[in-house]
mmCIF file with all atom_site columns, C-alpha atoms in Angstrom:
data_model
loop_
_atom_site.group_PDB
_atom_site.id
_atom_site.type_symbol
_atom_site.label_atom_id
_atom_site.label_alt_id
_atom_site.label_comp_id
_atom_site.label_asym_id
_atom_site.label_entity_id
_atom_site.label_seq_id
_atom_site.pdbx_PDB_ins_code
_atom_site.Cartn_x
_atom_site.Cartn_y
_atom_site.Cartn_z
_atom_site.occupancy
_atom_site.B_iso_or_equiv
_atom_site.pdbx_formal_charge
_atom_site.auth_seq_id
_atom_site.auth_comp_id
_atom_site.auth_asym_id
_atom_site.auth_atom_id
_atom_site.pdbx_PDB_model_num
ATOM 1   C CA . MET H 1 1   ? 0.000    0.000  0.000   1.00 50.00 ? 1   MET H CA 1
ATOM 2   C CA . GLY H 1 2   ? 1.389    3.319  -1.057  1.00 52.00 ? 2   GLY H CA 1
ATOM 3   C CA . THR H 1 3   ? 1.044    6.590  0.792   1.00 53.00 ? 3   THR H CA 1
ATOM 4   C CA . LYS H 1 4   ? 0.133    9.868  -0.838  1.00 48.00 ? 4   LYS H CA 1
ATOM 5   C CA . THR H 1 5   ? 2.230    12.856 -0.159  1.00 51.00 ? 5   THR H CA 1
ATOM 6   C CA . VAL H 1 6   ? 0.775    16.233 0.718   1.00 47.00 ? 6   VAL H CA 1
ATOM 7   C CA . ASP H 1 7   ? 1.502    17.567 -2.763  1.00 50.00 ? 7   ASP H CA 1
ATOM 8   C CA . GLU H 1 8   ? -0.245   14.645 -4.353  1.00 49.00 ? 8   GLU H CA 1
ATOM 9   C CA . ALA H 1 9   ? -3.216   15.144 -2.076  1.00 47.00 ? 9   ALA H CA 1
ATOM 10  C CA . VAL H 1 10  ? -3.309   18.837 -2.939  1.00 47.00 ? 10  VAL H CA 1
ATOM 11  C CA . ASP H 1 11  ? -3.059   18.025 -6.626  1.00 50.00 ? 11  ASP H CA 1
ATOM 12  C CA . ALA H 1 12  ? -5.815   15.519 -6.293  1.00 48.00 ? 12  ALA H CA 1
ATOM 13  C CA . ASN H 1 13  ? -7.990   17.990 -4.410  1.00 51.00 ? 13  ASN H CA 1
ATOM 14  C CA . GLY H 1 14  ? -7.141   20.717 -6.883  1.00 49.00 ? 14  GLY H CA 1
ATOM 15  C CA . THR H 1 15  ? -8.043   18.515 -9.791  1.00 50.00 ? 15  THR H CA 1
ATOM 16  C CA . GLU H 1 16  ? -11.288  17.553 -8.151  1.00 49.00 ? 16  GLU H CA 1
ATOM 17  C CA . ALA H 1 17  ? -12.029  21.186 -7.350  1.00 45.00 ? 17  ALA H CA 1
ATOM 18  C CA . LYS H 1 18  ? -11.341  22.175 -10.938 1.00 50.00 ? 18  LYS H CA 1
ATOM 19  C CA . SER H 1 19  ? -13.595  19.420 -12.142 1.00 51.00 ? 19  SER H CA 1
ATOM 20  C CA . ASP H 1 20  ? -16.385  20.704 -9.900  1.00 51.00 ? 20  ASP H CA 1
ATOM 21  C CA . GLU H 1 21  ? -15.864  24.269 -11.121 1.00 51.00 ? 21  GLU H CA 1
ATOM 22  C CA . GLU H 1 22  ? -15.954  23.162 -14.749 1.00 52.00 ? 22  GLU H CA 1
ATOM 23  C CA . THR H 1 23  ? -19.177  21.284 -14.086 1.00 51.00 ? 23  THR H CA 1
ATOM 24  C CA . VAL H 1 24  ? -20.765  24.368 -12.485 1.00 47.00 ? 24  VAL H CA 1
ATOM 25  C CA . ASN H 1 25  ? -19.557  26.628 -15.303 1.00 50.00 ? 25  ASN H CA 1
ATOM 26  C CA . ALA H 1 26  ? -20.860  24.199 -17.929 1.00 48.00 ? 26  ALA H CA 1
ATOM 27  C CA . THR H 1 27  ? -24.200  24.103 -16.163 1.00 50.00 ? 27  THR H CA 1
ATOM 28  C CA . LYS H 1 28  ? -24.375  27.903 -16.089 1.00 48.00 ? 28  LYS H CA 1
ATOM 29  C CA . THR H 1 29  ? -23.409  28.082 -19.749 1.00 49.00 ? 29  THR H CA 1
ATOM 30  C CA . ASP H 1 30  ? -26.138  25.621 -20.659 1.00 50.00 ? 30  ASP H CA 1
ATOM 31  C CA . GLU H 1 31  ? -28.739  27.556 -18.666 1.00 49.00 ? 31  GLU H CA 1
ATOM 32  C CA . ALA H 1 32  ? -27.772  30.988 -20.042 1.00 47.00 ? 32  ALA H CA 1
ATOM 33  C CA . PRO H 1 33  ? -29.355  30.632 -23.529 1.00 50.00 ? 33  PRO H CA 1
ATOM 34  C CA . ASP H 1 34  ? -32.629  29.499 -21.981 1.00 50.00 ? 34  ASP H CA 1
ATOM 35  C CA . ALA H 1 35  ? -32.686  32.548 -19.761 1.00 46.00 ? 35  ALA H CA 1
ATOM 36  C CA . GLU H 1 36  ? -31.962  34.792 -22.728 1.00 49.00 ? 36  GLU H CA 1
ATOM 37  C CA . VAL H 1 37  ? -34.787  33.181 -24.736 1.00 43.00 ? 37  VAL H CA 1
ATOM 38  C CA . GLU H 1 38  ? -37.193  33.689 -21.854 1.00 51.00 ? 38  GLU H CA 1
ATOM 39  C CA . GLU H 1 39  ? -36.188  37.340 -21.486 1.00 52.00 ? 39  GLU H CA 1
ATOM 40  C CA . THR H 1 40  ? -36.550  37.880 -25.245 1.00 52.00 ? 40  THR H CA 1
ATOM 41  C CA . GLY H 1 41  ? -39.997  36.245 -25.234 1.00 52.00 ? 41  GLY H CA 1
ATOM 42  C CA . ASN H 1 42  ? -41.117  38.418 -22.329 1.00 58.00 ? 42  ASN H CA 1
ATOM 43  C CA . ALA H 1 43  ? -39.896  41.538 -24.104 1.00 53.00 ? 43  ALA H CA 1
ATOM 44  C CA . GLU H 1 44  ? -41.785  40.581 -27.282 1.00 58.00 ? 44  GLU H CA 1
ATOM 45  C CA . ASP H 1 45  ? -44.950  39.900 -25.276 1.00 61.00 ? 45  ASP H CA 1
ATOM 46  C CA . ALA H 1 46  ? -44.637  43.298 -23.607 1.00 56.00 ? 46  ALA H CA 1
ATOM 47  C CA . GLU H 1 47  ? -44.218  44.994 -26.993 1.00 62.00 ? 47  GLU H CA 1
ATOM 48  C CA . ASP H 1 48  ? -47.268  43.159 -28.349 1.00 61.00 ? 48  ASP H CA 1
ATOM 49  C CA . ARG H 1 49  ? -49.320  44.288 -25.356 1.00 61.00 ? 49  ARG H CA 1
ATOM 50  C CA . ASP H 1 50  ? -48.143  47.873 -25.837 1.00 61.00 ? 50  ASP H CA 1
ATOM 51  C CA . ASP H 1 51  ? -49.143  47.733 -29.514 1.00 60.00 ? 51  ASP H CA 1
ATOM 52  C CA . LEU H 1 52  ? -52.591  46.388 -28.638 1.00 57.00 ? 52  LEU H CA 1
ATOM 53  C CA . ASP H 1 53  ? -53.059  49.071 -25.974 1.00 56.00 ? 53  ASP H CA 1
ATOM 54  C CA . ALA H 1 54  ? -52.054  51.771 -28.453 1.00 54.00 ? 54  ALA H CA 1
ATOM 55  C CA . GLU H 1 55  ? -54.513  50.451 -31.042 1.00 56.00 ? 55  GLU H CA 1
ATOM 56  C CA . ALA H 1 56  ? -57.269  50.354 -28.440 1.00 52.00 ? 56  ALA H CA 1
ATOM 57  C CA . LEU H 1 57  ? -56.568  53.948 -27.446 1.00 51.00 ? 57  LEU H CA 1
ATOM 58  C CA . GLU H 1 58  ? -56.582  55.026 -31.086 1.00 51.00 ? 58  GLU H CA 1
ATOM 59  C CA . GLY H 1 59  ? -59.931  53.286 -31.538 1.00 49.00 ? 59  GLY H CA 1
ATOM 60  C CA . GLU H 1 60  ? -61.343  55.134 -28.530 1.00 49.00 ? 60  GLU H CA 1
ATOM 61  C CA . ASP H 1 61  ? -60.110  58.485 -29.833 1.00 48.00 ? 61  ASP H CA 1
ATOM 62  C CA . THR H 1 62  ? -61.702  57.935 -33.247 1.00 47.00 ? 62  THR H CA 1
ATOM 63  C CA . PRO H 1 63  ? -64.906  59.986 -33.587 1.00 49.00 ? 63  PRO H CA 1
ATOM 64  C CA . GLU H 1 64  ? -68.168  58.102 -33.873 1.00 47.00 ? 64  GLU H CA 1
ATOM 65  C CA . ALA H 1 65  ? -68.846  59.636 -37.278 1.00 45.00 ? 65  ALA H CA 1
ATOM 66  C CA . GLU H 1 66  ? -65.589  58.194 -38.645 1.00 46.00 ? 66  GLU H CA 1
ATOM 67  C CA . LYS H 1 67  ? -66.541  54.748 -37.372 1.00 50.00 ? 67  LYS H CA 1
ATOM 68  C CA . GLY H 1 68  ? -69.712  54.864 -39.448 1.00 54.00 ? 68  GLY H CA 1
ATOM 69  C CA . THR H 1 69  ? -72.117  55.009 -36.543 1.00 62.00 ? 69  THR H CA 1
ATOM 70  C CA . PRO H 1 70  ? -75.432  53.533 -37.721 1.00 61.00 ? 70  PRO H CA 1
ATOM 71  C CA . GLY H 1 71  ? -78.619  55.528 -37.271 1.00 74.00 ? 71  GLY H CA 1
ATOM 72  C CA . VAL H 1 72  ? -77.214  59.070 -37.531 1.00 84.00 ? 72  VAL H CA 1
ATOM 73  C CA . GLY H 1 73  ? -79.015  59.820 -40.784 1.00 86.00 ? 73  GLY H CA 1
ATOM 74  C CA . GLN H 1 74  ? -82.179  58.096 -39.625 1.00 88.00 ? 74  GLN H CA 1
ATOM 75  C CA . GLY H 1 75  ? -82.191  60.082 -36.396 1.00 90.00 ? 75  GLY H CA 1
ATOM 76  C CA . ALA H 1 76  ? -81.743  63.358 -38.264 1.00 92.00 ? 76  ALA H CA 1
ATOM 77  C CA . ALA H 1 77  ? -84.545  62.472 -40.667 1.00 92.00 ? 77  ALA H CA 1
ATOM 78  C CA . ALA H 1 78  ? -86.833  61.586 -37.760 1.00 93.00 ? 78  ALA H CA 1
ATOM 79  C CA . VAL H 1 79  ? -86.199  64.962 -36.141 1.00 95.00 ? 79  VAL H CA 1
ATOM 80  C CA . VAL H 1 80  ? -86.853  66.703 -39.476 1.00 95.00 ? 80  VAL H CA 1
ATOM 81  C CA . SER H 1 81  ? -90.129  64.819 -39.795 1.00 94.00 ? 81  SER H CA 1
ATOM 82  C CA . ALA H 1 82  ? -91.266  65.918 -36.344 1.00 94.00 ? 82  ALA H CA 1
ATOM 83  C CA . GLY H 1 83  ? -90.215  69.495 -37.094 1.00 95.00 ? 83  GLY H CA 1
ATOM 84  C CA . LEU H 1 84  ? -92.165  69.563 -40.346 1.00 95.00 ? 84  LEU H CA 1
ATOM 85  C CA . GLY H 1 85  ? -95.190  68.231 -38.516 1.00 94.00 ? 85  GLY H CA 1
ATOM 86  C CA . VAL H 1 86  ? -94.999  71.009 -35.944 1.00 95.00 ? 86  VAL H CA 1
ATOM 87  C CA . VAL H 1 87  ? -94.639  73.642 -38.693 1.00 94.00 ? 87  VAL H CA 1
ATOM 88  C CA . SER H 1 88  ? -97.675  72.265 -40.509 1.00 92.00 ? 88  SER H CA 1
ATOM 89  C CA . LEU H 1 89  ? -99.786  72.902 -37.400 1.00 92.00 ? 89  LEU H CA 1
ATOM 90  C CA . THR H 1 90  ? -98.325  76.188 -36.205 1.00 91.00 ? 90  THR H CA 1
ATOM 91  C CA . GLY H 1 91  ? -97.668  77.844 -39.549 1.00 88.00 ? 91  GLY H CA 1
ATOM 92  C CA . SER H 1 92  ? -94.567  79.182 -41.250 1.00 89.00 ? 92  SER H CA 1
ATOM 93  C CA . TRP H 1 93  ? -93.294  82.350 -42.833 1.00 92.00 ? 93  TRP H CA 1
ATOM 94  C CA . VAL H 1 94  ? -93.848  80.734 -46.216 1.00 92.00 ? 94  VAL H CA 1
ATOM 95  C CA . ALA H 1 95  ? -97.556  80.391 -45.486 1.00 91.00 ? 95  ALA H CA 1
ATOM 96  C CA . THR H 1 96  ? -97.696  83.947 -44.122 1.00 92.00 ? 96  THR H CA 1
ATOM 97  C CA . VAL H 1 97  ? -96.081  85.454 -47.204 1.00 93.00 ? 97  VAL H CA 1
ATOM 98  C CA . ALA H 1 98  ? -98.222  83.368 -49.543 1.00 92.00 ? 98  ALA H CA 1
ATOM 99  C CA . ALA H 1 99  ? -101.412 84.401 -47.743 1.00 91.00 ? 99  ALA H CA 1
ATOM 100 C CA . ALA H 1 100 ? -100.425 88.092 -47.779 1.00 92.00 ? 100 ALA H CA 1
ATOM 101 C CA . ARG H 1 101 ? -99.662  87.879 -51.489 1.00 92.00 ? 101 ARG H CA 1
ATOM 102 C CA . GLU H 1 102 ? -103.021 86.245 -52.187 1.00 90.00 ? 102 GLU H CA 1
ATOM 103 C CA . THR H 1 103 ? -104.743 88.992 -50.206 1.00 89.00 ? 103 THR H CA 1
ATOM 104 C CA . LEU H 1 104 ? -103.007 91.664 -52.278 1.00 90.00 ? 104 LEU H CA 1
ATOM 105 C CA . VAL H 1 105 ? -103.905 89.903 -55.507 1.00 88.00 ? 105 VAL H CA 1
ATOM 106 C CA . GLY H 1 106 ? -107.533 89.700 -54.373 1.00 85.00 ? 106 GLY H CA 1
ATOM 107 C CA . GLN H 1 107 ? -107.634 93.404 -53.537 1.00 85.00 ? 107 GLN H CA 1
ATOM 108 C CA . LEU H 1 108 ? -106.153 94.363 -56.898 1.00 86.00 ? 108 LEU H CA 1
ATOM 109 C CA . GLY H 1 109 ? -108.428 92.046 -58.849 1.00 80.00 ? 109 GLY H CA 1
ATOM 110 C CA . THR H 1 110 ? -111.677 92.933 -57.153 1.00 79.00 ? 110 THR H CA 1
ATOM 111 C CA . SER H 1 111 ? -113.494 96.104 -58.084 1.00 75.00 ? 111 SER H CA 1
ATOM 112 C CA . SER H 1 112 ? -115.155 98.272 -55.498 1.00 74.00 ? 112 SER H CA 1
ATOM 113 C CA . THR H 1 113 ? -118.518 97.569 -57.083 1.00 75.00 ? 113 THR H CA 1
ATOM 114 C CA . ALA H 1 114 ? -118.235 93.791 -56.586 1.00 76.00 ? 114 ALA H CA 1
ATOM 115 C CA . SER H 1 115 ? -120.561 92.065 -54.187 1.00 82.00 ? 115 SER H CA 1
ATOM 116 C CA . VAL H 1 116 ? -119.584 91.605 -50.559 1.00 81.00 ? 116 VAL H CA 1
ATOM 117 C CA . ALA H 1 117 ? -119.459 87.827 -50.939 1.00 81.00 ? 117 ALA H CA 1
ATOM 118 C CA . LYS H 1 118 ? -117.051 88.130 -53.862 1.00 82.00 ? 118 LYS H CA 1
ATOM 119 C CA . GLN H 1 119 ? -114.823 90.617 -52.022 1.00 81.00 ? 119 GLN H CA 1
ATOM 120 C CA . VAL H 1 120 ? -114.683 88.420 -48.931 1.00 83.00 ? 120 VAL H CA 1
ATOM 121 C CA . LYS H 1 121 ? -113.801 85.388 -51.005 1.00 84.00 ? 121 LYS H CA 1
ATOM 122 C CA . GLU H 1 122 ? -111.145 87.108 -53.082 1.00 84.00 ? 122 GLU H CA 1
ATOM 123 C CA . VAL H 1 123 ? -109.518 89.035 -50.260 1.00 83.00 ? 123 VAL H CA 1
ATOM 124 C CA . TYR H 1 124 ? -109.841 86.609 -47.325 1.00 86.00 ? 124 TYR H CA 1
ATOM 125 C CA . GLY H 1 125 ? -111.058 83.233 -48.538 1.00 86.00 ? 125 GLY H CA 1
ATOM 126 C CA . ASP H 1 126 ? -108.270 82.662 -51.054 1.00 87.00 ? 126 ASP H CA 1
ATOM 127 C CA . ALA H 1 127 ? -105.619 83.756 -48.553 1.00 89.00 ? 127 ALA H CA 1
ATOM 128 C CA . TRP H 1 128 ? -106.899 81.310 -45.940 1.00 90.00 ? 128 TRP H CA 1
ATOM 129 C CA . ALA H 1 129 ? -107.038 78.535 -48.534 1.00 90.00 ? 129 ALA H CA 1
ATOM 130 C CA . THR H 1 130 ? -103.423 79.320 -49.491 1.00 92.00 ? 130 THR H CA 1
ATOM 131 C CA . THR H 1 131 ? -102.365 79.092 -45.858 1.00 93.00 ? 131 THR H CA 1
ATOM 132 C CA . ALA H 1 132 ? -104.108 75.714 -45.557 1.00 93.00 ? 132 ALA H CA 1
ATOM 133 C CA . LEU H 1 133 ? -102.447 74.534 -48.776 1.00 94.00 ? 133 LEU H CA 1
ATOM 134 C CA . VAL H 1 134 ? -98.939  75.397 -47.566 1.00 94.00 ? 134 VAL H CA 1
ATOM 135 C CA . GLY H 1 135 ? -99.640  73.776 -44.192 1.00 94.00 ? 135 GLY H CA 1
ATOM 136 C CA . GLY H 1 136 ? -100.865 70.674 -45.981 1.00 94.00 ? 136 GLY H CA 1
ATOM 137 C CA . LEU H 1 137 ? -97.656  70.488 -48.016 1.00 95.00 ? 137 LEU H CA 1
ATOM 138 C CA . PHE H 1 138 ? -95.563  70.641 -44.830 1.00 96.00 ? 138 PHE H CA 1
ATOM 139 C CA . ALA H 1 139 ? -97.758  67.959 -43.254 1.00 95.00 ? 139 ALA H CA 1
ATOM 140 C CA . LEU H 1 140 ? -97.402  65.727 -46.307 1.00 96.00 ? 140 LEU H CA 1
ATOM 141 C CA . ALA H 1 141 ? -93.618  66.157 -46.233 1.00 96.00 ? 141 ALA H CA 1
ATOM 142 C CA . ALA H 1 142 ? -93.557  65.257 -42.525 1.00 95.00 ? 142 ALA H CA 1
ATOM 143 C CA . LEU H 1 143 ? -95.650  62.167 -43.193 1.00 95.00 ? 143 LEU H CA 1
ATOM 144 C CA . ILE H 1 144 ? -93.454  60.965 -46.062 1.00 96.00 ? 144 ILE H CA 1
ATOM 145 C CA . VAL H 1 145 ? -90.164  61.519 -44.213 1.00 95.00 ? 145 VAL H CA 1
ATOM 146 C CA . GLY H 1 146 ? -91.469  59.795 -41.083 1.00 94.00 ? 146 GLY H CA 1
ATOM 147 C CA . VAL H 1 147 ? -92.665  56.755 -43.010 1.00 94.00 ? 147 VAL H CA 1
ATOM 148 C CA . VAL H 1 148 ? -89.336  56.489 -44.841 1.00 93.00 ? 148 VAL H CA 1
ATOM 149 C CA . VAL H 1 149 ? -87.473  56.510 -41.524 1.00 92.00 ? 149 VAL H CA 1
ATOM 150 C CA . LEU H 1 150 ? -89.725  53.791 -40.097 1.00 91.00 ? 150 LEU H CA 1
ATOM 151 C CA . VAL H 1 151 ? -89.355  51.451 -43.093 1.00 90.00 ? 151 VAL H CA 1
ATOM 152 C CA . ARG H 1 152 ? -85.632  52.131 -43.599 1.00 85.00 ? 152 ARG H CA 1
ATOM 153 C CA . PRO H 1 153 ? -84.388  49.214 -41.404 1.00 80.00 ? 153 PRO H CA 1
ATOM 154 C CA . ALA H 1 154 ? -86.176  46.747 -43.680 1.00 76.00 ? 154 ALA H CA 1
ATOM 155 C CA . PHE H 1 155 ? -83.868  47.769 -46.521 1.00 76.00 ? 155 PHE H CA 1
ATOM 156 C CA . GLY H 1 156 ? -80.677  48.179 -44.478 1.00 68.00 ? 156 GLY H CA 1
ATOM 157 C CA . ALA H 1 157 ? -78.103  45.764 -43.120 1.00 63.00 ? 157 ALA H CA 1
ATOM 158 C CA . PRO H 1 158 ? -79.674  42.869 -41.212 1.00 66.00 ? 158 PRO H CA 1
ATOM 159 C CA . GLY H 1 159 ? -78.990  42.537 -37.518 1.00 64.00 ? 159 GLY H CA 1
ATOM 160 C CA . LYS H 1 160 ? -78.858  46.282 -36.849 1.00 75.00 ? 160 LYS H CA 1
ATOM 161 C CA . PRO H 1 161 ? -82.039  47.242 -34.992 1.00 79.00 ? 161 PRO H CA 1
ATOM 162 C CA . GLN H 1 162 ? -83.246  50.820 -35.107 1.00 80.00 ? 162 GLN H CA 1
ATOM 163 C CA . ALA H 1 163 ? -82.796  52.845 -31.936 1.00 85.00 ? 163 ALA H CA 1
ATOM 164 C CA . ALA H 1 164 ? -85.941  53.284 -29.874 1.00 87.00 ? 164 ALA H CA 1
ATOM 165 C CA . TRP H 1 165 ? -85.699  57.081 -29.786 1.00 90.00 ? 165 TRP H CA 1
ATOM 166 C CA . ILE H 1 166 ? -85.522  57.208 -33.594 1.00 90.00 ? 166 ILE H CA 1
ATOM 167 C CA . LYS H 1 167 ? -88.730  55.196 -33.848 1.00 91.00 ? 167 LYS H CA 1
ATOM 168 C CA . SER H 1 168 ? -90.427  57.407 -31.273 1.00 93.00 ? 168 SER H CA 1
ATOM 169 C CA . VAL H 1 169 ? -89.493  60.660 -33.009 1.00 94.00 ? 169 VAL H CA 1
ATOM 170 C CA . ALA H 1 170 ? -90.413  59.247 -36.418 1.00 93.00 ? 170 ALA H CA 1
ATOM 171 C CA . TRP H 1 171 ? -93.816  58.142 -35.124 1.00 94.00 ? 171 TRP H CA 1
ATOM 172 C CA . ALA H 1 172 ? -94.300  61.611 -33.669 1.00 95.00 ? 172 ALA H CA 1
ATOM 173 C CA . GLY H 1 173 ? -93.528  63.117 -37.073 1.00 95.00 ? 173 GLY H CA 1
ATOM 174 C CA . VAL H 1 174 ? -95.962  60.759 -38.791 1.00 95.00 ? 174 VAL H CA 1
ATOM 175 C CA . SER H 1 175 ? -98.702  61.533 -36.270 1.00 95.00 ? 175 SER H CA 1
ATOM 176 C CA . LEU H 1 176 ? -98.231  65.287 -36.571 1.00 95.00 ? 176 LEU H CA 1
ATOM 177 C CA . GLY H 1 177 ? -98.168  64.969 -40.342 1.00 94.00 ? 177 GLY H CA 1
ATOM 178 C CA . VAL H 1 178 ? -101.457 63.079 -40.405 1.00 96.00 ? 178 VAL H CA 1
ATOM 179 C CA . ILE H 1 179 ? -103.117 65.589 -38.075 1.00 95.00 ? 179 ILE H CA 1
ATOM 180 C CA . GLY H 1 180 ? -101.793 68.538 -40.061 1.00 94.00 ? 180 GLY H CA 1
ATOM 181 C CA . LEU H 1 181 ? -102.876 67.003 -43.362 1.00 95.00 ? 181 LEU H CA 1
ATOM 182 C CA . VAL H 1 182 ? -106.401 66.332 -42.111 1.00 95.00 ? 182 VAL H CA 1
ATOM 183 C CA . LEU H 1 183 ? -106.732 69.868 -40.769 1.00 94.00 ? 183 LEU H CA 1
ATOM 184 C CA . ALA H 1 184 ? -105.359 71.374 -43.969 1.00 94.00 ? 184 ALA H CA 1
ATOM 185 C CA . VAL H 1 185 ? -107.807 69.460 -46.141 1.00 94.00 ? 185 VAL H CA 1
ATOM 186 C CA . ALA H 1 186 ? -110.670 70.371 -43.830 1.00 93.00 ? 186 ALA H CA 1
ATOM 187 C CA . LYS H 1 187 ? -109.800 74.068 -43.945 1.00 91.00 ? 187 LYS H CA 1
ATOM 188 C CA . TYR H 1 188 ? -109.128 74.129 -47.688 1.00 90.00 ? 188 TYR H CA 1
ATOM 189 C CA . SER H 1 189 ? -112.516 72.593 -48.372 1.00 89.00 ? 189 SER H CA 1
ATOM 190 C CA . ASP H 1 190 ? -114.213 74.907 -45.826 1.00 84.00 ? 190 ASP H CA 1
ATOM 191 C CA . ILE H 1 191 ? -115.336 71.992 -43.663 1.00 88.00 ? 191 ILE H CA 1
ATOM 192 C CA . ILE H 1 192 ? -113.949 73.876 -40.678 1.00 85.00 ? 192 ILE H CA 1
ATOM 193 C CA . LEU H 1 193 ? -113.430 77.633 -40.331 1.00 80.00 ? 193 LEU H CA 1
ATOM 194 C CA . GLY H 1 194 ? -115.294 78.350 -43.519 1.00 78.00 ? 194 GLY H CA 1
ATOM 195 C CA . LEU H 1 195 ? -116.100 81.810 -44.867 1.00 78.00 ? 195 LEU H CA 1
ATOM 196 C CA . PRO H 1 196 ? -118.659 83.742 -42.848 1.00 79.00 ? 196 PRO H CA 1
ATOM 197 C CA . SER H 1 197 ? -122.098 84.258 -44.355 1.00 77.00 ? 197 SER H CA 1
ATOM 198 C CA . THR H 1 198 ? -122.513 87.621 -46.050 1.00 73.00 ? 198 THR H CA 1
ATOM 199 C CA . SER H 1 199 ? -126.282 87.525 -46.443 1.00 67.00 ? 199 SER H CA 1
#
């Protein structure tokens, strides 16, 4: 049996220590690429999330009109219909000017020797009939626009229901149009508010 000297023991320990260090270094070297891949993947995921967040913010900043918001035109038409219906009942400057013009024409075309009935008809009756006619035209326009708004979804893209407020305003326009049209016809034909008797 041989004995090892101190130097041999140190060499042996040194060799073993070196072997252990090489093993640790090799292990670290093998693990390093995996760590780099994981860090790279995390960085790419973070960039993707940032891109998605930026796109979402851009989408939020985009005005509704640019997105093609459905129902804008229908809503405007419904409001126009209701407005026309109100004008048909309350009157407009167009009807006022037309009635005043008809009154002037009646005064110029009627002689002072004409009968009272003829003067009343030419000066007042025709002007009132003109006012009723203009009101009836506004009522008819309100009725047509309201009906178009109500039937528009049937000819549009499927799956896009019409907003409730648009239907409500359109129905209001249709209702006012019908009322205004009935009143205009009744006044024009002297069913209501006819000419006073001159006898």
